[in-house]
Coordinates of C-alpha atoms in Angstrom, one line a residue:
Chain A
M1 CA 0.0 0.0 0.0
T2 CA 1.1 3.6 -0.6
W3 CA 0.8 5.9 2.3
E4 CA 0.3 9.6 2.5
T5 CA 1.5 11.7 5.4
V6 CA -0.8 14.4 6.7
I7 CA 0.6 17.2 8.9
G8 CA -0.8 20.2 10.8
L9 CA 1.4 22.6 12.7
E10 CA 1.0 24.6 15.9
T11 CA 3.7 27.3 16.0
H12 CA 4.4 29.4 19.0
V13 CA 6.1 32.7 18.4
E14 CA 7.4 35.1 21.1
L15 CA 6.4 38.6 20.3
A16 CA 8.9 41.4 20.1
T17 CA 7.5 43.5 22.9
R18 CA 9.6 45.2 25.6
T19 CA 7.3 43.9 28.4
K20 CA 5.4 40.8 29.3
I21 CA 1.8 40.3 28.2
F22 CA 0.1 41.1 31.6
C23 CA 2.7 42.9 33.6
S24 CA 5.5 45.4 33.1
C25 CA 8.4 43.1 33.6
T26 CA 11.1 43.0 30.9
T27 CA 10.9 40.2 28.2
E28 CA 14.7 40.3 27.8
F29 CA 16.1 36.8 27.1
G30 CA 18.2 35.2 29.8
G31 CA 19.0 37.0 33.1
A32 CA 19.6 35.4 36.5
P33 CA 16.7 33.1 37.6
N34 CA 13.6 35.0 38.7
T35 CA 15.0 38.5 38.3
H36 CA 12.4 39.4 35.5
C37 CA 9.5 38.7 37.8
C38 CA 6.8 40.4 39.8
P39 CA 3.8 39.3 41.8
V40 CA 1.6 39.2 38.6
C41 CA 3.8 36.9 36.5
M42 CA 4.6 34.8 39.6
G43 CA 0.8 34.3 40.1
M44 CA 0.6 35.7 43.6
P45 CA -3.0 35.8 45.0
G46 CA -4.8 39.1 44.6
T47 CA -2.8 40.4 41.6
L48 CA -4.6 41.7 38.5
P49 CA -3.3 41.1 35.0
V50 CA -3.5 44.1 32.6
L51 CA -3.1 43.5 28.9
N52 CA -0.1 45.0 27.0
E53 CA -1.5 47.1 24.1
K54 CA 1.5 46.2 21.9
V55 CA 0.6 42.5 22.1
V56 CA -2.7 43.2 20.5
E57 CA -1.1 45.4 17.8
L58 CA 1.5 42.7 16.9
A59 CA -1.0 39.8 17.0
V60 CA -3.3 41.8 14.6
T61 CA -0.4 42.7 12.4
A62 CA 0.6 39.1 12.1
G63 CA -3.0 38.1 11.5
L64 CA -3.4 40.6 8.7
A65 CA -0.2 39.5 7.0
L66 CA -1.3 35.9 7.1
N67 CA -4.6 36.9 5.4
C68 CA -6.7 36.1 8.5
A69 CA -10.1 37.5 9.4
I70 CA -9.5 39.7 12.5
A71 CA -12.2 39.2 15.2
P72 CA -13.9 42.5 16.1
V73 CA -14.4 41.1 19.6
S74 CA -11.9 38.7 21.3
R75 CA -11.4 37.4 24.8
F76 CA -9.0 35.5 27.0
D77 CA -9.7 32.2 28.6
R78 CA -8.0 30.2 31.4
K79 CA -6.4 26.9 30.4
N80 CA -6.2 25.0 33.7
Y81 CA -3.3 22.7 34.3
F82 CA -1.3 22.0 37.4
Y83 CA 2.4 22.0 36.5
P84 CA 5.0 24.2 38.1
D85 CA 6.1 25.9 34.9
L86 CA 3.0 28.2 35.4
P87 CA 2.6 29.3 39.0
K88 CA -1.0 30.3 38.7
A89 CA -2.0 26.7 37.7
Y90 CA -3.5 28.1 34.6
Q91 CA -2.3 29.7 31.4
I92 CA -4.1 32.7 30.1
S93 CA -4.9 31.9 26.4
Q94 CA -7.7 32.3 23.9
L95 CA -10.0 29.4 23.1
Y96 CA -13.5 30.6 22.4
L97 CA -12.8 33.9 20.7
P98 CA -9.3 34.0 19.2
I99 CA -8.1 37.3 17.7
A100 CA -7.7 36.0 14.2
R101 CA -9.1 33.1 12.1
D102 CA -9.2 31.6 8.6
G103 CA -5.9 32.7 7.1
A104 CA -3.8 31.4 4.2
V105 CA -0.1 31.2 3.5
D106 CA 1.3 30.7 0.0
I107 CA 4.4 28.5 0.3
G108 CA 5.2 28.5 -3.4
G109 CA 4.9 25.7 -6.0
G110 CA 1.1 26.4 -6.2
K111 CA 0.6 25.3 -2.6
T112 CA -1.4 27.2 0.0
I113 CA -1.6 26.3 3.7
R114 CA -4.8 27.3 5.4
I115 CA -4.5 29.0 8.9
H116 CA -7.2 27.7 11.2
E117 CA -6.6 30.4 13.9
L118 CA -4.1 32.7 15.6
H119 CA -4.4 33.5 19.2
M120 CA -2.6 35.4 22.0
E121 CA -1.3 33.7 25.1
E122 CA 1.4 33.8 27.8
D123 CA 4.6 31.8 27.8
A124 CA 5.5 29.4 30.7
G125 CA 8.5 29.4 32.9
K126 CA 11.6 27.2 32.7
L127 CA 12.1 24.1 34.9
V128 CA 15.6 22.9 35.7
H129 CA 16.3 19.6 37.2
D130 CA 18.6 19.6 40.2
P131 CA 20.5 16.3 40.1
W132 CA 21.9 16.7 43.7
L133 CA 18.5 17.1 45.4
D134 CA 16.6 15.2 42.7
Q135 CA 14.1 18.0 42.7
T136 CA 13.1 20.8 40.3
L137 CA 14.1 24.4 40.2
T138 CA 11.7 27.0 38.8
D139 CA 12.7 30.1 36.8
Y140 CA 9.8 32.3 35.9
N141 CA 11.7 34.9 33.8
R142 CA 10.0 33.7 30.7
C143 CA 6.6 33.3 32.4
G144 CA 4.2 35.8 31.0
V145 CA 6.3 36.6 27.9
P146 CA 3.7 37.2 25.1
L147 CA 3.2 34.6 22.4
I148 CA 1.0 34.1 19.5
E149 CA 0.1 30.5 18.6
I150 CA -0.6 30.0 14.9
V151 CA -2.6 26.8 14.1
T152 CA -2.7 25.5 10.6
E153 CA -5.2 23.1 9.0
P154 CA -3.8 19.6 8.3
D155 CA -2.6 20.8 4.8
F156 CA 1.0 19.6 4.7
R157 CA 1.9 16.4 2.9
S158 CA 5.7 16.4 3.4
A159 CA 8.5 17.7 5.6
E160 CA 9.6 19.9 2.7
E161 CA 6.2 21.7 2.7
V162 CA 6.5 22.2 6.5
I163 CA 9.9 23.7 6.2
A164 CA 8.8 26.0 3.3
Y165 CA 5.9 27.2 5.4
L166 CA 8.1 27.8 8.5
E167 CA 10.7 29.7 6.4
K168 CA 7.9 31.9 4.9
L169 CA 6.4 32.4 8.4
K170 CA 9.7 33.3 9.9
E171 CA 10.6 35.8 7.1
T172 CA 7.1 37.4 7.3
L173 CA 7.2 37.8 11.1
Q174 CA 10.7 39.2 11.0
Y175 CA 9.9 41.7 8.3
L176 CA 6.8 42.8 10.2
G177 CA 8.8 43.2 13.4
V178 CA 6.4 40.9 15.2
S179 CA 9.2 38.5 16.4
D180 CA 12.9 37.9 16.1
C181 CA 12.0 34.2 15.5
K182 CA 15.3 33.0 17.0
M183 CA 14.8 29.2 17.3
Q184 CA 17.9 28.8 19.4
E185 CA 16.3 31.2 22.0
G186 CA 12.9 29.5 21.7
S187 CA 11.3 32.6 20.0
L188 CA 9.8 30.2 17.4
R189 CA 8.7 26.8 18.5
C190 CA 6.8 24.2 16.7
D191 CA 4.5 21.2 17.5
V192 CA 3.9 18.8 14.7
N193 CA 0.6 16.9 14.4
L194 CA 1.1 13.9 12.1
S195 CA -1.0 11.1 10.9
V196 CA -0.8 8.7 7.9
R197 CA -3.5 7.3 5.6
P198 CA -3.6 5.2 2.4
V199 CA -3.2 7.5 -0.7
G200 CA -6.7 8.4 -1.9
S201 CA -8.4 8.0 1.4
A202 CA -10.4 11.1 2.5
E203 CA -10.5 10.1 6.1
L204 CA -7.7 11.3 8.5
G205 CA -5.8 8.7 10.4
T206 CA -5.1 8.8 14.2
R207 CA -2.6 11.5 14.9
T208 CA 0.2 12.0 17.3
E209 CA 1.6 15.3 18.5
M210 CA 5.4 15.8 18.6
K211 CA 7.0 18.4 20.9
N212 CA 10.5 19.6 21.6
L213 CA 11.4 20.4 18.0
N214 CA 14.0 23.1 18.2
S215 CA 15.4 23.4 14.7
F216 CA 14.3 22.9 11.0
K217 CA 16.6 19.9 10.9
A218 CA 15.0 18.3 14.0
I219 CA 11.5 18.9 12.4
S220 CA 12.5 17.2 9.2
R221 CA 14.0 14.2 10.9
A222 CA 11.1 13.9 13.4
I223 CA 8.6 13.9 10.6
A224 CA 10.5 11.2 8.7
Y225 CA 10.8 9.1 11.8
E226 CA 7.2 9.4 13.0
A227 CA 5.7 8.8 9.5
R228 CA 7.7 5.6 9.2
R229 CA 6.8 4.5 12.8
Q230 CA 3.1 4.9 12.1
I231 CA 3.2 3.2 8.7
E232 CA 5.1 0.2 10.2
L233 CA 2.5 -0.1 13.0
L234 CA -0.4 0.0 10.5
E235 CA 1.3 -2.5 8.1
E236 CA 1.7 -4.9 11.1
G237 CA -2.0 -4.6 11.7
K238 CA -1.5 -2.5 14.8
R239 CA -3.1 0.8 15.8
V240 CA -1.6 4.3 16.2
V241 CA -2.4 5.6 19.7
Q242 CA -3.3 9.3 19.9
E243 CA -0.7 10.7 22.2
T244 CA 2.0 13.3 22.7
R245 CA 5.5 12.2 21.8
R246 CA 8.8 13.9 22.5
W247 CA 11.6 14.1 19.9
D248 CA 14.9 13.0 21.3
E249 CA 17.6 14.7 19.2
N250 CA 20.4 12.4 20.5
K251 CA 18.5 9.1 19.8
D252 CA 16.9 10.4 16.6
A253 CA 13.6 9.0 17.7
T254 CA 10.3 10.0 19.2
Y255 CA 9.0 8.5 22.4
A256 CA 5.6 8.7 24.2
M257 CA 5.5 11.1 27.1
R258 CA 4.2 9.7 30.4
S259 CA 0.5 9.3 30.4
K260 CA 0.1 11.7 33.4
E261 CA 1.6 14.5 31.3
N262 CA -0.7 13.3 28.6
A263 CA -3.9 13.8 30.7
Q264 CA -5.4 16.8 28.9
D265 CA -8.5 18.1 30.5
Y266 CA -7.9 21.9 30.6
R267 CA -11.4 22.9 31.8
Y268 CA -11.2 26.2 29.9
F269 CA -13.4 29.1 31.0
P270 CA -13.4 32.8 30.3
D271 CA -10.9 34.7 32.4
P272 CA -12.9 37.0 34.7
D273 CA -9.8 39.2 35.4
L274 CA -9.6 40.4 31.8
P275 CA -12.2 42.4 30.0
G276 CA -12.7 41.7 26.3
V277 CA -10.8 43.2 23.4
E278 CA -12.9 45.1 20.9
L279 CA -11.2 46.4 17.8
S280 CA -12.6 49.4 15.8
G281 CA -12.6 49.5 12.1
A282 CA -10.4 52.6 12.2
Y283 CA -7.8 50.7 14.3
L284 CA -7.7 47.8 11.8
E285 CA -7.5 50.2 8.9
H286 CA -4.6 52.0 10.5
L287 CA -2.7 48.7 11.1
K288 CA -3.4 47.5 7.6
A289 CA -2.1 50.8 6.1
S290 CA 1.1 50.6 8.2
L291 CA 2.0 47.0 7.2
P292 CA 5.6 47.1 6.0
E293 CA 6.7 45.8 2.6
L294 CA 7.3 42.0 2.8
A295 CA 10.4 40.2 1.5
E296 CA 8.5 38.5 -1.3
H297 CA 7.3 41.9 -2.6
K298 CA 10.8 43.4 -2.4
R299 CA 12.2 40.5 -4.4
A300 CA 9.7 41.1 -7.2
R301 CA 10.3 44.8 -7.1
Y302 CA 14.1 44.5 -7.3
Q303 CA 13.8 42.2 -10.3
A304 CA 11.2 44.4 -12.1
D305 CA 12.6 47.9 -11.3
W306 CA 16.3 47.3 -11.2
G307 CA 16.7 44.1 -13.2
L308 CA 18.5 42.2 -10.5
P309 CA 18.8 38.4 -10.9
A310 CA 16.5 36.3 -8.7
Y311 CA 19.6 34.9 -6.9
D312 CA 20.7 38.4 -5.9
T313 CA 17.2 39.3 -4.6
E314 CA 17.1 36.2 -2.4
M315 CA 20.5 37.0 -0.9
I316 CA 19.7 40.6 -0.2
T317 CA 16.3 40.0 1.3
S318 CA 17.5 37.1 3.5
Q319 CA 17.8 39.7 6.3
K320 CA 15.5 42.7 6.6
T321 CA 18.3 45.0 7.6
L322 CA 20.3 43.9 4.6
A323 CA 17.4 44.8 2.3
E324 CA 17.0 48.1 4.0
F325 CA 20.7 48.8 3.7
F326 CA 20.6 47.9 0.0
E327 CA 17.6 50.3 -0.6
A328 CA 19.4 53.1 1.2
L329 CA 22.4 52.5 -1.0
V330 CA 20.4 52.8 -4.2
A331 CA 18.6 55.9 -2.9
L332 CA 22.1 57.5 -2.5
G333 CA 22.7 57.0 -6.2
T334 CA 24.5 53.7 -6.3
D335 CA 23.9 51.5 -9.3
P336 CA 21.6 48.7 -8.1
K337 CA 23.7 45.9 -9.6
Q338 CA 27.0 47.4 -8.3
G339 CA 25.4 47.8 -4.8
A340 CA 24.1 44.2 -4.9
N341 CA 27.5 42.9 -5.8
W342 CA 29.2 44.7 -2.9
I343 CA 26.5 43.5 -0.5
M344 CA 26.7 39.9 -1.6
G345 CA 30.5 39.9 -1.8
Q346 CA 32.1 42.3 0.7
V347 CA 29.3 43.0 3.2
L348 CA 28.2 39.4 3.7
G349 CA 31.8 38.3 3.7
Q350 CA 32.8 40.8 6.4
L351 CA 29.6 40.0 8.4
S352 CA 30.5 36.3 8.4
A353 CA 34.2 37.0 9.1
H354 CA 33.2 39.0 12.2
G355 CA 30.4 36.7 13.2
L356 CA 27.9 39.6 13.0
E357 CA 24.3 39.8 11.9
A358 CA 23.3 42.6 9.5
K359 CA 21.3 44.4 12.2
D360 CA 24.4 44.7 14.4
M361 CA 26.5 46.2 11.6
K362 CA 28.0 49.7 12.2
L363 CA 28.8 50.4 8.6
T364 CA 26.4 52.9 7.0
P365 CA 25.0 52.9 3.5
A366 CA 26.5 56.4 3.0
T367 CA 30.0 55.0 3.6
L368 CA 29.6 52.2 1.1
A369 CA 28.0 54.5 -1.4
R370 CA 31.0 56.8 -1.2
L371 CA 33.4 54.0 -1.7
I372 CA 31.5 52.7 -4.8
A373 CA 31.4 56.2 -6.2
L374 CA 35.2 56.6 -5.8
V375 CA 35.7 53.4 -7.8
K376 CA 33.2 54.6 -10.4
E377 CA 35.0 58.0 -10.7
G378 CA 38.3 56.2 -11.3
R379 CA 39.8 57.5 -8.1
L380 CA 40.2 54.1 -6.4
N381 CA 40.8 50.8 -8.1
R382 CA 38.6 48.0 -7.1
N383 CA 41.2 45.9 -5.3
T384 CA 42.2 49.0 -3.2
A385 CA 38.5 49.7 -2.6
V386 CA 38.0 46.3 -1.1
K387 CA 41.0 46.9 1.2
V388 CA 39.5 50.2 2.3
F389 CA 36.1 48.6 2.8
E390 CA 37.7 46.0 5.1
A391 CA 39.4 48.7 7.1
V392 CA 36.3 50.8 7.6
F393 CA 33.8 48.0 8.0
V394 CA 33.9 47.4 11.7
T395 CA 33.6 51.0 13.0
D396 CA 32.3 52.7 9.9
G397 CA 35.3 55.0 9.2
D398 CA 35.5 58.0 6.9
V399 CA 36.4 56.6 3.4
D400 CA 37.9 59.8 2.1
A401 CA 40.0 60.4 5.2
Y402 CA 41.3 56.8 5.1
V403 CA 42.2 57.0 1.4
K404 CA 44.0 60.3 1.9
E405 CA 45.8 59.2 5.1
H406 CA 47.1 56.0 3.4
G407 CA 47.8 57.7 0.1
L408 CA 45.6 55.2 -1.8
E409 CA 44.1 57.4 -4.4
Q410 CA 44.4 56.0 -7.8
V411 CA 46.9 57.6 -10.2
S412 CA 45.0 58.7 -13.3
D413 CA 47.5 61.5 -14.1
A414 CA 48.6 60.4 -17.6
G415 CA 51.7 62.5 -17.4
L416 CA 53.0 60.7 -14.3
V417 CA 52.0 57.3 -15.8
E418 CA 53.9 58.3 -19.0
T419 CA 57.1 59.0 -17.2
V420 CA 56.9 55.7 -15.4
V421 CA 56.1 53.8 -18.6
E422 CA 59.1 55.3 -20.3
Q423 CA 61.4 54.2 -17.4
V424 CA 59.9 50.7 -17.5
L425 CA 60.3 50.3 -21.2
A426 CA 64.0 51.5 -21.0
A427 CA 64.8 49.0 -18.3
N428 CA 63.1 46.0 -20.0
E429 CA 64.3 46.0 -23.5
K430 CA 64.1 42.2 -23.7
S431 CA 60.4 42.2 -22.9
V432 CA 59.8 44.9 -25.5
A433 CA 61.6 42.8 -28.1
D434 CA 59.6 39.7 -27.0
L435 CA 56.4 41.6 -27.4
K436 CA 57.4 42.9 -30.9
A437 CA 58.1 39.2 -31.8
G438 CA 54.5 38.4 -30.9
K439 CA 54.7 37.2 -27.3
E440 CA 51.6 38.9 -25.9
K441 CA 52.5 37.7 -22.4
A442 CA 55.3 40.2 -22.3
F443 CA 52.6 43.0 -22.3
G444 CA 51.2 41.8 -19.0
F445 CA 54.6 41.7 -17.5
L446 CA 55.2 45.4 -18.6
V447 CA 51.8 46.4 -17.1
G448 CA 52.8 44.7 -13.9
Q449 CA 56.1 46.6 -13.7
V450 CA 54.4 49.9 -14.2
M451 CA 51.8 49.1 -11.6
R452 CA 54.5 48.1 -9.1
Q453 CA 56.3 51.4 -9.6
L454 CA 53.0 53.2 -9.0
K455 CA 52.3 51.0 -5.9
G456 CA 49.2 49.5 -7.5
Q457 CA 47.4 52.8 -7.4
A458 CA 47.3 53.4 -11.1
S459 CA 44.1 53.0 -13.2
P460 CA 44.7 49.9 -15.2
A461 CA 42.8 51.4 -18.1
V462 CA 45.2 54.4 -18.2
V463 CA 48.3 52.2 -17.9
N464 CA 47.2 50.0 -20.8
Q465 CA 46.4 53.0 -23.0
V466 CA 49.8 54.7 -22.4
L467 CA 51.7 51.5 -22.9
R468 CA 50.0 50.8 -26.2
D469 CA 50.6 54.3 -27.3
K470 CA 54.3 54.2 -26.4
L471 CA 54.8 50.8 -28.1
G472 CA 53.3 52.1 -31.2
Chain B
M1 CA -25.9 16.7 38.5
K2 CA -24.7 14.1 41.0
I3 CA -21.1 14.5 42.2
T4 CA -19.5 11.1 42.8
E5 CA -16.3 10.2 44.7
E6 CA -14.7 9.1 41.4
M7 CA -15.2 12.7 40.1
V8 CA -13.5 14.1 43.2
D9 CA -10.6 11.6 42.7
Y10 CA -10.3 12.8 39.1
I11 CA -10.4 16.5 40.0
S12 CA -7.9 16.1 42.8
Q13 CA -5.6 14.2 40.5
L14 CA -5.7 17.0 37.9
S15 CA -4.7 19.4 40.8
R16 CA -2.1 17.0 42.1
L17 CA -3.9 16.8 45.4
Q18 CA -3.9 13.7 47.7
L19 CA -7.1 13.8 49.8
P20 CA -7.5 11.6 52.8
Q21 CA -10.8 9.6 52.8
E22 CA -12.6 12.0 55.2
E23 CA -11.7 15.1 53.2
K24 CA -12.8 13.3 50.1
T25 CA -16.2 12.6 51.6
A26 CA -16.5 16.2 52.8
M27 CA -15.4 17.5 49.4
T28 CA -17.9 15.4 47.6
A29 CA -20.7 16.8 49.7
Q30 CA -19.5 20.4 49.3
L31 CA -19.1 20.2 45.5
E32 CA -22.6 18.6 45.4
G33 CA -24.0 21.6 47.2
I34 CA -22.3 24.0 44.7
V35 CA -23.5 22.1 41.7
A36 CA -27.0 22.0 43.2
Y37 CA -27.0 25.8 43.3
M38 CA -26.2 25.8 39.6
D39 CA -29.3 23.7 39.2
V40 CA -31.3 26.5 40.9
L41 CA -29.8 29.1 38.6
N42 CA -30.6 26.8 35.6
R43 CA -34.3 27.1 36.4
L44 CA -34.2 30.8 35.5
D45 CA -35.4 31.6 32.0
T46 CA -32.3 33.3 30.3
S47 CA -33.4 32.8 26.7
G48 CA -33.5 36.5 26.1
V49 CA -30.3 37.4 27.9
E50 CA -26.9 37.9 26.2
P51 CA -24.1 35.8 27.8
V52 CA -21.4 37.8 29.5
S53 CA -17.9 36.8 30.5
H54 CA -17.3 39.9 32.6
I55 CA -19.7 41.4 35.2
F56 CA -18.7 45.0 34.4
P57 CA -19.3 46.6 31.0
L58 CA -15.5 47.1 30.5
K59 CA -13.5 46.6 27.3
N60 CA -10.0 47.3 26.1
V61 CA -8.3 47.8 29.5
T62 CA -4.7 47.9 28.4
R63 CA -1.3 49.4 29.4
S64 CA 1.5 50.8 27.3
D65 CA 4.6 48.6 26.6
E66 CA 7.0 50.3 29.1
V67 CA 9.3 48.4 31.3
V68 CA 9.0 48.8 35.1
P69 CA 11.7 47.3 37.3
S70 CA 10.8 43.8 38.4
G71 CA 10.2 42.8 42.0
D72 CA 12.8 42.0 44.6
R73 CA 13.8 38.4 44.1
E74 CA 14.3 37.6 47.8
E75 CA 11.0 39.1 48.6
L76 CA 9.2 37.1 45.9
L77 CA 10.9 33.9 46.8
A78 CA 10.0 34.4 50.5
N79 CA 6.4 33.3 49.5
G80 CA 7.5 29.7 48.8
P81 CA 8.4 27.0 51.3
A82 CA 11.7 25.9 49.7
V83 CA 14.2 27.9 47.7
K84 CA 17.6 27.2 46.1
D85 CA 19.9 29.2 43.8
G86 CA 17.4 32.0 43.4
A87 CA 14.6 29.6 42.4
F88 CA 11.6 27.9 44.0
L89 CA 12.3 24.3 44.7
V90 CA 9.5 21.9 43.8
P91 CA 9.1 18.1 43.6
K92 CA 10.8 16.5 40.7
T93 CA 8.8 17.2 37.5
V94 CA 11.4 17.0 34.8
E95 CA 13.5 14.0 33.8

């Protein structure tokens, strides 16, 4: 029998707010345990949560970009569960009236993934096992950090589609400024619901939910493993049990979580501490109008307006700050293709050499624009320009001052070049004879000698011209 | 609705509570009383009444996204029975 894998995703994304969802503690990553906490996020009795307005704004922005219908009225509910990662014994989430529903994401290749819903909720704390006491330590710094959970319909048929969706989601949310989506810091986390069925069957098989998937690689491998496990069970005439399974990166396998952790009876009810959220038409229109241009649109525009190859547009839009840098460069008068080449070669090269991300770069577009202009005006040759670039990259130095201080300006003075050419010709009679005998290689040697005399700062075009003239 | 001892067992398990038999019996009777009151409320005709989730006509109570210094850790941790390395200490829950 041929089997088909059916996958739905639940993705949790930490929002890029300064403060937590229901209190004014910082959301900064890390920090000594329990230093980003207050009575509200620690769930002390008698405290009152107050919603962060920025959370609503970012959730609606994400909903709009994912083509969702935004709910005019939405509310928070309590998801009750007793586990020490949440000191209140419930998580504030949205079940009955989520803020956004019924979206769609185009993942390319003619495939669209439907979004079932998008809702706001709070993150839980971190539990650390203490091996000496064989007990658990609780760190609530992350407790109350705002999240959106994005739930898809079971529309994926392969790991490749899942990764394409996540890449698109990540890119979109980063461009919107909704989240930094750093998987290594847990800003983007993904649970995978997977079932298998015979090809052609309309009915869904029994699904399992996989947790603890912290990288695209882990997601791909977990999907491959779990699909194979379920198919083997069914082919042996056994059943798939609906359960939550944990991916073990080291063992390359999923295993069922203990049934106690599996007991899911959340007894949701509306949170009486939090009044509802009502969004006016004007508010939604305002957010719609302020949606930034997304990467996909930028790529199309760079190709259409500036004739950049698809490859260049992919590289440049891979990081939002890089795309913004590029656009600023072009706005300063740099030729788009020249600018693109410098970004893909030198800028990305230096970023990687210094282990930096584009957003941490000190170099300004004005500095690079000036450097490119100096090359274009024939005042710096390209190799020298690359050296200048490397020198000014880290601290964003003054290009003109650097060139002047190090005497790097290209010699385009034909008179000076002429004098040097005459000296070189006089000192290399054998090469001149070789050249006249038809050995073109000798010409390159003579150019090299002239360049050496001029410390590499001569314009190659001028040197070539003067040499040809002198040699008749 | 009748509250049975099995229901009390189930609810206490969800809350990680271990109730001795006499508390279990007492709890069953108390929950029964609460649920019986719901039956009284259920006798009211609410067919023309909008459901509400909040008793006051409030909406959009929000705050701006500005950081306020967090609480004093020692003071916060003083609310728990056991503390180690700046964290609450709880029974083993992770493997």
